Coordinates of C-alpha atoms and ligand atoms in Angstrom, one line a residue:
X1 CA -34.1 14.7 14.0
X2 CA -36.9 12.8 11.6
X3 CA -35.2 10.5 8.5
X4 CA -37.1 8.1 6.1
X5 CA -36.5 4.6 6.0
X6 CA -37.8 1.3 4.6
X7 CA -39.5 0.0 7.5
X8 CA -40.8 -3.9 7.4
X9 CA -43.5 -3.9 9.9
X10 CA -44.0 -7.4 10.9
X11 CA -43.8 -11.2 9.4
X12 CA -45.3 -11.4 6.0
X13 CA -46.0 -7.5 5.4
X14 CA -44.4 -6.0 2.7
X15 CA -42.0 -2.6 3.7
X16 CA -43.4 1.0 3.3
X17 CA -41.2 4.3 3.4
X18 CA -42.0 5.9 6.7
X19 CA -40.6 8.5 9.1
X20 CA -38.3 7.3 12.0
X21 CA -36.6 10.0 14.8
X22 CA -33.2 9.4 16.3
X23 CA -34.6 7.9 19.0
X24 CA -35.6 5.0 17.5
X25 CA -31.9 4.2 16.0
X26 CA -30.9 0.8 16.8
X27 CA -28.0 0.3 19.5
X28 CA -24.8 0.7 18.2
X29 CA -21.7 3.2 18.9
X30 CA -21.2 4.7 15.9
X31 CA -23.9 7.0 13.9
X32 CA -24.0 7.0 10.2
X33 CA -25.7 9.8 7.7
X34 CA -26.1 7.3 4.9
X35 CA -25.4 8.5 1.9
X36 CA -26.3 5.0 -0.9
X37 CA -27.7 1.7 -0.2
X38 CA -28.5 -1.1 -2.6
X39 CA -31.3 -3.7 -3.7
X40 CA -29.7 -7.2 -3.7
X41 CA -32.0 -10.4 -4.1
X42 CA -32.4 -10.8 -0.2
X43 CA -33.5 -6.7 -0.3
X44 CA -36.0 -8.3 -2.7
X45 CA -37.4 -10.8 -0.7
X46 CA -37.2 -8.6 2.7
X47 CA -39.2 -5.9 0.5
X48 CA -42.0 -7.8 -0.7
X49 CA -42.7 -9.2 3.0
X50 CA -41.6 -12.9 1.6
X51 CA -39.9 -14.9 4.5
X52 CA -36.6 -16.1 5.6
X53 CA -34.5 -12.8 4.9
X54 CA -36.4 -10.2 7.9
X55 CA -35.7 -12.2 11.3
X56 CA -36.8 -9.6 13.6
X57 CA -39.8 -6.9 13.5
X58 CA -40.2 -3.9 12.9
X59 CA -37.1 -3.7 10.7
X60 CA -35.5 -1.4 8.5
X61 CA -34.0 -2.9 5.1
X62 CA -31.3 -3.1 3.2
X63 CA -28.7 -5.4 3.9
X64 CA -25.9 -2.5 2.2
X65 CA -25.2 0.7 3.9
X66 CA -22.7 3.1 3.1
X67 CA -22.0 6.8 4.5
X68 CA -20.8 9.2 6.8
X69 CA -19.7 8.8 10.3
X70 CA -21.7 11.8 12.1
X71 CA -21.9 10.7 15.9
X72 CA -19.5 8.3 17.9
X73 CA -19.9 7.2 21.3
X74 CA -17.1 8.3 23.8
X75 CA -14.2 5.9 23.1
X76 CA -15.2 5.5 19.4
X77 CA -12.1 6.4 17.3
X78 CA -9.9 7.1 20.3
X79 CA -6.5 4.6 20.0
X80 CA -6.8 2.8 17.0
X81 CA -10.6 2.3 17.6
X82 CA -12.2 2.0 14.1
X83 CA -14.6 5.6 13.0
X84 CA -14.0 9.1 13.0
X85 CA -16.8 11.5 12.8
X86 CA -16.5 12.6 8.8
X87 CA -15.4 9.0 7.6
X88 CA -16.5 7.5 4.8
X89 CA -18.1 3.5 5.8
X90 CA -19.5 1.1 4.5
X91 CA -21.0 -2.2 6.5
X92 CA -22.0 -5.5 4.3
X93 CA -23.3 -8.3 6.9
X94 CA -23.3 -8.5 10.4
X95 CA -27.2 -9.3 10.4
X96 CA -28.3 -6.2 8.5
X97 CA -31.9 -5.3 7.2
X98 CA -32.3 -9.4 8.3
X99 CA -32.3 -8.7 12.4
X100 CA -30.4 -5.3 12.8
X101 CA -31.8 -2.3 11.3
X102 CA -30.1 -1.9 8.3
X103 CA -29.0 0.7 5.1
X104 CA -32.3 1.7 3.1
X105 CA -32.9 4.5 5.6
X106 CA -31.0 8.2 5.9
X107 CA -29.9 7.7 8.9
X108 CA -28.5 4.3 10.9
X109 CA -26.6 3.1 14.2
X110 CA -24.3 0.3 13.8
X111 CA -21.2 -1.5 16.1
X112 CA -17.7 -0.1 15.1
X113 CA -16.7 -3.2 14.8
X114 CA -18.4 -3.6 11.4
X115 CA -17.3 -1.0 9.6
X116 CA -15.3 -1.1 6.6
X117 CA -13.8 2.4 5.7
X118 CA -14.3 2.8 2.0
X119 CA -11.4 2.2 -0.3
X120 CA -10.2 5.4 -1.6
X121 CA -10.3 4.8 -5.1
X122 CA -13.8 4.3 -4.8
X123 CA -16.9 6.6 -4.2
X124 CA -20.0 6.0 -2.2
X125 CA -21.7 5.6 -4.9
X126 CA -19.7 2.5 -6.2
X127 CA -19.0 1.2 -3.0
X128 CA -22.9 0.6 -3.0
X129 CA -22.5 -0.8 -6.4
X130 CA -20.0 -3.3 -5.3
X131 CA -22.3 -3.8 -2.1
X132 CA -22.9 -7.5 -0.7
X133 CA -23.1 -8.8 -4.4
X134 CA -19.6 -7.9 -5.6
X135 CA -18.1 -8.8 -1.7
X136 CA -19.9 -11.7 -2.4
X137 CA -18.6 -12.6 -5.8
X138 CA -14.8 -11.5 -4.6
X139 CA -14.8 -14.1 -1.9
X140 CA -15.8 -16.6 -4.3
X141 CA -13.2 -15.5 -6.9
X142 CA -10.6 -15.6 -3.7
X143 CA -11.5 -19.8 -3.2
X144 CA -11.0 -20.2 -7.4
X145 CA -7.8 -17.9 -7.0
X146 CA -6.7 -20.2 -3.9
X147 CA -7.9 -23.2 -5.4
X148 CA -5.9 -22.7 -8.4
X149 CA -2.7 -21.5 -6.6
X150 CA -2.9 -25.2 -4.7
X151 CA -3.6 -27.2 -7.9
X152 CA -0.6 -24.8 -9.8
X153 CA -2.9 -23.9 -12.7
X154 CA -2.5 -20.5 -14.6
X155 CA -5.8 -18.6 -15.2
X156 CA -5.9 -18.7 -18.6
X157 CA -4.2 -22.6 -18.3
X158 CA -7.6 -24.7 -19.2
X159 CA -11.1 -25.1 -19.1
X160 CA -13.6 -21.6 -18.9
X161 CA -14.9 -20.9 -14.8
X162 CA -18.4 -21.2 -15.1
X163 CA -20.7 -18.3 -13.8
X164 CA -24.0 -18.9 -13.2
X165 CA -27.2 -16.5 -12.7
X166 CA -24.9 -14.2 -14.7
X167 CA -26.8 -11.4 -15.8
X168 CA -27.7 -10.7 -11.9
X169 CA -25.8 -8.6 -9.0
X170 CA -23.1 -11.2 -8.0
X171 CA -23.0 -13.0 -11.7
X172 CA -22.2 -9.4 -13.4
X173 CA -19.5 -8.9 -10.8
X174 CA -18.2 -12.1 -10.5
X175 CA -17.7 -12.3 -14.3
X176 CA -15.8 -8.7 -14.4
X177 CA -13.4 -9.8 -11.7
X178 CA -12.6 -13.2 -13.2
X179 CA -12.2 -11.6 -16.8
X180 CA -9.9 -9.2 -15.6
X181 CA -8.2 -11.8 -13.7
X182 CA -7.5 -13.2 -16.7
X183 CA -9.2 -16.5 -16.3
X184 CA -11.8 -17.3 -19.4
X185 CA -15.6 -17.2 -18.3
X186 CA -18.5 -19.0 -19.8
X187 CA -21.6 -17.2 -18.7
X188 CA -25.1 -18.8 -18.1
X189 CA -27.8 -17.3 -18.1
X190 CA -31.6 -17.4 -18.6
X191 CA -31.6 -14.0 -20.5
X192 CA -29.0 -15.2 -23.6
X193 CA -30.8 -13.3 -26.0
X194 CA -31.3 -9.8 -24.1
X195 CA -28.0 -9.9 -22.1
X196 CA -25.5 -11.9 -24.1
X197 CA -23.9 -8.6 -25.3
X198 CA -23.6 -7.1 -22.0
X199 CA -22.0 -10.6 -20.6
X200 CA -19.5 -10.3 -23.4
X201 CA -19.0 -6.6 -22.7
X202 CA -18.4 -8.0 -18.8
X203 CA -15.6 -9.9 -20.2
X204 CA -17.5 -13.1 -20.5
X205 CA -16.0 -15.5 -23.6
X206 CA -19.2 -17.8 -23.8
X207 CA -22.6 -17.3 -22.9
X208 CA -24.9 -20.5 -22.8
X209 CA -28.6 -20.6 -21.9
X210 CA -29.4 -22.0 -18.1
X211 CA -31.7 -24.1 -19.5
X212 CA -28.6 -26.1 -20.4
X213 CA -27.9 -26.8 -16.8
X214 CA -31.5 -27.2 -15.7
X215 CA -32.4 -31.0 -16.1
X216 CA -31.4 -33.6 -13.8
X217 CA -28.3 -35.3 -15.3
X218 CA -25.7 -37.5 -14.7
X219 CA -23.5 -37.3 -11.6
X220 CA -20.6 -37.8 -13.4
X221 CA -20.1 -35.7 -17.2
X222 CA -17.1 -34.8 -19.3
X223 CA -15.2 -31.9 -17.5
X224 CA -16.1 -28.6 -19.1
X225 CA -15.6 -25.9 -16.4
X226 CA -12.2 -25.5 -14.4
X227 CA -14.1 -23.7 -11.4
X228 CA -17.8 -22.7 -11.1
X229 CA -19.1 -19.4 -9.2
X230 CA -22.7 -20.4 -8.7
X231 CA -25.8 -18.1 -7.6
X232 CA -28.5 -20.6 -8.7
X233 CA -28.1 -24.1 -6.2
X234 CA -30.3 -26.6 -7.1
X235 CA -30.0 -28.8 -9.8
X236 CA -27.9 -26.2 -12.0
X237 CA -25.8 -26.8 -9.1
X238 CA -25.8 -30.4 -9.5
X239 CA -24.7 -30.4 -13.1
X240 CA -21.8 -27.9 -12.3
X241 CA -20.8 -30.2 -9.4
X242 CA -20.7 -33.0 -12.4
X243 CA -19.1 -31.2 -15.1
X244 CA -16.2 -29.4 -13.0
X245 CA -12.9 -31.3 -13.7
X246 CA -10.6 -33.1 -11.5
X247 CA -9.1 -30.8 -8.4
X248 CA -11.4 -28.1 -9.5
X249 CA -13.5 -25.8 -6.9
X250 CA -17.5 -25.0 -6.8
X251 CA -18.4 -21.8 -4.8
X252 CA -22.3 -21.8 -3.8
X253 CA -23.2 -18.3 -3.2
X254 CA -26.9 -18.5 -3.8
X255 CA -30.4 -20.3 -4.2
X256 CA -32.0 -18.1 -6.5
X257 CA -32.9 -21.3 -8.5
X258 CA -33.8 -23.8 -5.5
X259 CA -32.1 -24.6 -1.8
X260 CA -32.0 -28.1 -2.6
X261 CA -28.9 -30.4 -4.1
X262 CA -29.5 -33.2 -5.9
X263 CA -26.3 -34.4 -6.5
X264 CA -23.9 -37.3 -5.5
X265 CA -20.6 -37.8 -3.6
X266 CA -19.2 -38.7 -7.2
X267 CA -17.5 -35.3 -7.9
X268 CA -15.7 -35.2 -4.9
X269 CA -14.8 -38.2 -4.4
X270 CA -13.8 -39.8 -8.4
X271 CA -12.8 -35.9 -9.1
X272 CA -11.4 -34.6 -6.0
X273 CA -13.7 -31.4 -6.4
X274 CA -14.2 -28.8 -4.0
X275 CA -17.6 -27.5 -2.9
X276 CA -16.9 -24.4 -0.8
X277 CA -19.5 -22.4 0.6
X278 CA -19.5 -18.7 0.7
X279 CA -21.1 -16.1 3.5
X280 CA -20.5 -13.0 3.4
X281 CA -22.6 -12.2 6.5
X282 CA -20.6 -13.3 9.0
X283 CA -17.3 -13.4 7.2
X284 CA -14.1 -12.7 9.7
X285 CA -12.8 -9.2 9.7
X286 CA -9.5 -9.6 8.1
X287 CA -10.7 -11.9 4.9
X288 CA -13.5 -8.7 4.8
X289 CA -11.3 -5.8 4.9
X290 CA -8.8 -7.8 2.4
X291 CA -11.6 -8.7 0.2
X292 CA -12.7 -4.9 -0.4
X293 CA -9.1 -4.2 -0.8
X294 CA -8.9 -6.4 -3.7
X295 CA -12.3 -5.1 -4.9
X296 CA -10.9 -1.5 -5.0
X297 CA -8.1 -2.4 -7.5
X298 CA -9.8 -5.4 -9.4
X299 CA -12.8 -3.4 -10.5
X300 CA -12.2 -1.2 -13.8
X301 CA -14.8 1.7 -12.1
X302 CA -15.5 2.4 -15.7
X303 CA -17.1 -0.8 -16.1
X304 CA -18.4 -0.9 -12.7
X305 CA -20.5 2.1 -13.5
X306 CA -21.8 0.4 -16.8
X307 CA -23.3 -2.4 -14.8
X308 CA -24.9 0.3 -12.1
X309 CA -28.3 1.7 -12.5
X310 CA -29.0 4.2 -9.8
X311 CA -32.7 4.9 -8.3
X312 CA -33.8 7.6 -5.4
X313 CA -34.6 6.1 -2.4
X314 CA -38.8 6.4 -2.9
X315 CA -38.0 3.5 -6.2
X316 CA -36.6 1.0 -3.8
X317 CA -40.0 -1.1 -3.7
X318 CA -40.4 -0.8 -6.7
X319 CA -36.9 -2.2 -7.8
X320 CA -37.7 -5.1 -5.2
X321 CA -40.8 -6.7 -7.4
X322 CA -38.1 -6.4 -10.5
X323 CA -35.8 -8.0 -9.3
X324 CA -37.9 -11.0 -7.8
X325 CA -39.5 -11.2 -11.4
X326 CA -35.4 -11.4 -12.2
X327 CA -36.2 -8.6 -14.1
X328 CA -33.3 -6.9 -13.0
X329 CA -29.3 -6.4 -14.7
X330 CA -26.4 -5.8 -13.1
X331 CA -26.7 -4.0 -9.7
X332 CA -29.1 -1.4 -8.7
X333 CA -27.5 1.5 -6.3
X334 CA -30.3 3.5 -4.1
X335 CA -28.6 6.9 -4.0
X336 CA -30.0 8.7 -0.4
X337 CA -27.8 11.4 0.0
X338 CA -24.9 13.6 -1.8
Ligands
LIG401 N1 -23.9 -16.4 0.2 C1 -24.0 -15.1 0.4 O1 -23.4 -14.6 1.3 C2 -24.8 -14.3 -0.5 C3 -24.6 -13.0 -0.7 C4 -25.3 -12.3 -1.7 C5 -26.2 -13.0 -2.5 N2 -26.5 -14.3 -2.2 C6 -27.4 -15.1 -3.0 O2 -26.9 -15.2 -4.3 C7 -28.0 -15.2 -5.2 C8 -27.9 -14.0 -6.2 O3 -28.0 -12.8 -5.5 P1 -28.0 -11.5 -6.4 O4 -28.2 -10.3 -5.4 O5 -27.0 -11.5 -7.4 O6 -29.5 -11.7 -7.1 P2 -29.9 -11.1 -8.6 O7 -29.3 -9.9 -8.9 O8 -31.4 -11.2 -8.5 O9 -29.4 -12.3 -9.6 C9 -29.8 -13.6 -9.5 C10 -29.8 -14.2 -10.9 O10 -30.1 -15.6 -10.8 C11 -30.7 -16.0 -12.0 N3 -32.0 -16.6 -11.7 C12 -33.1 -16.0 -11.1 N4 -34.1 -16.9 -10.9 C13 -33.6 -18.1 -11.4 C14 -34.2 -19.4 -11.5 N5 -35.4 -19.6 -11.0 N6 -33.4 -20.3 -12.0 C15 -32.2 -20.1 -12.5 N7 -31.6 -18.9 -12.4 C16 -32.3 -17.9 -11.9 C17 -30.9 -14.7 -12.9 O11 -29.8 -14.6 -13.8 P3 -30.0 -14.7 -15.4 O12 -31.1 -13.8 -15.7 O13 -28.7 -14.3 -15.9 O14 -30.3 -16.2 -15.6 C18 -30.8 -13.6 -11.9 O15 -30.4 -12.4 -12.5 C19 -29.3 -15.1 -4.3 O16 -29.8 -16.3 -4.1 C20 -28.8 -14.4 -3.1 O17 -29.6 -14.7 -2.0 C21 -25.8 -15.0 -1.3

């Protein structure tokens, strides 16, 4: 059987849609008619044929896959093993579209062991919408919700959580999540003017331009943020390291702004604040599974679906140059099937 798929064909090459045959599916035990994908930043990057995302070569992209078990290998499913032919998966992780084949394809093998079954509540469709960027943002609202548990502070107690990079794919979800958590959000972003109504609409109670948050500063400045859910790093980092007040809790998710931090120890050690890092690549099975149960009932799907925009798989490319121009709202959902 012949499927399409984005293929990367070595270092520094951007992908093309091409024809694969089942026998050139990667190893794995368990076979997966894929039914939606997603373009997150890193899909972006692996896309264009910029580095550091695609470790291995050829490769197909997409670091979201979400489908239909149609194969297993003998032992698959038997005694509590993990797929069924006919269930609905999803796998976020694990190496995918960076050195295992991954979810922008029709077809895909993958280890048992990685796959999520897909909440109930939820379709395919917003399962991909949720993808990597809202797994992402829940396991950064998970260290503010256990942050704030240990410090005995009600959401709604004090100073706004801080999201930054908010108008993008783990800033729209991280906002909705916190706002329906009941904790108040200030939003920054570098798109105040075109997306302040949508951040509001997201449940965010401030939006402030990133520019705010873009110029060296110093290491220590009044407390304004109770927690910060950042996507940026950098020196927007920095400041949000410096304004986050005593016991409170950073979460770096991303670098879209710069890998570097410029920052001192001051924070943490005049403020007691918490940097916490967050991967969801390689995050444990159980704190994975829990997080996607919390996703199914956090997420109004009415408002997930307002943040989605949803493109065939032949616009995935295209998408990818948008959203490295961060040109892009909200989540983009790569429908491939049903
Ligand atoms: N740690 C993990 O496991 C993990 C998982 C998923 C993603 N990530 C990382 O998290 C980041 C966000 O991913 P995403 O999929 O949400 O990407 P995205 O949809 O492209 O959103 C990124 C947002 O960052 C802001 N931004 C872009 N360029 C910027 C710049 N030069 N300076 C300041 N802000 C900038 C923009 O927001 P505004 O227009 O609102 O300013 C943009 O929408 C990426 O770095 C990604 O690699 C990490």
């Amino acid at each position: 059987m012949s499927w399409r798929a984005w293929i990367v064909p070595e270092k520094g090459a951007p992908a093309a849609l091409a024809e694969r045959t089942d026998a050139e599916l990667a190893p794995g035990d368990v076979t997966i008619d894929v039914t939606h994908s997603s373009v997150n930043f890193k899909d972006g990057l692996a896309l264009a044929g910029r580095p550091g995302v695609v470790r291995s070569f050829p490769l197909v992209a997409g670091i979201d896959l979400v489908g239909t078990v149609a194969a297993t290998e003998p032992g698959v499913g038997a005694a509590g093993g993990t797929a069924s032919v006919g269930d609905r998966v999803l796998v976020n992780g694990w190496g995918l579209g960076e050195t295992r084949d991954g979810g922008l394809a029709e077809r895909a093998r993958v280890d048992a062991d990685w796959l999520v079954p897909v909440p109930e509540s939820l379709s395919n469709g917003q399962a991909a919408a949720i993808g990597t960027a809202g797994f992402t943002a829940m396991l950064a609202v998970l260290a503010v919700e256990e942050r704030a548990a240990i410090s005995g502070s009600a959401p709604d107690g004090g100073l706004p959580v801080l999201v930054t990079g908010a108008a993008g794919g783990v800033g729209s979800l991280a906002i909705a999540l916190l706002a329906r958590l009941g904790f108040r959000v200030t939003a920054s972003t570098g798109r105040a003017d075109a997306e302040g109504g949508y951040l509001s609409a997201l449940g965010a109670a401030t939006v402030i331009d990133r520019a705010e948050l873009a110029q060296p500063g110093r290491p220590l400045r009044t407390p304004r943020f109770s927690a910060v859910i950042d996507s940026v790093g950098g020196v927007t980092l920095a400041n949000a390291l410096a304004q986050t007040e005593y016991d409170g809790v950073v979460a770096a998710c991303g670098l879209a702004g710069g890998s570097d931090l410029p920052a001192t120890v001051m924070p943490f050690i005049l403020r007691g604040v918490s940097l916490v890092g967050i991967n969801s690549v390689y995050c444990p099975e159980p704190r994975r599974r829990a997080a996607w149960q919390r996703l199914a009932t956090d997420l109004e799907p009415a408002l997930l679906d307002r943040i989605t925009a949803t493109v065939p798989l032949d616009e995935a490319g295209a998408v990818a140059q948008r959203i490295l121009a961060g040109g892009v709202r909200g989540r983009t959902v790569v429908a491939i099937a049903g």
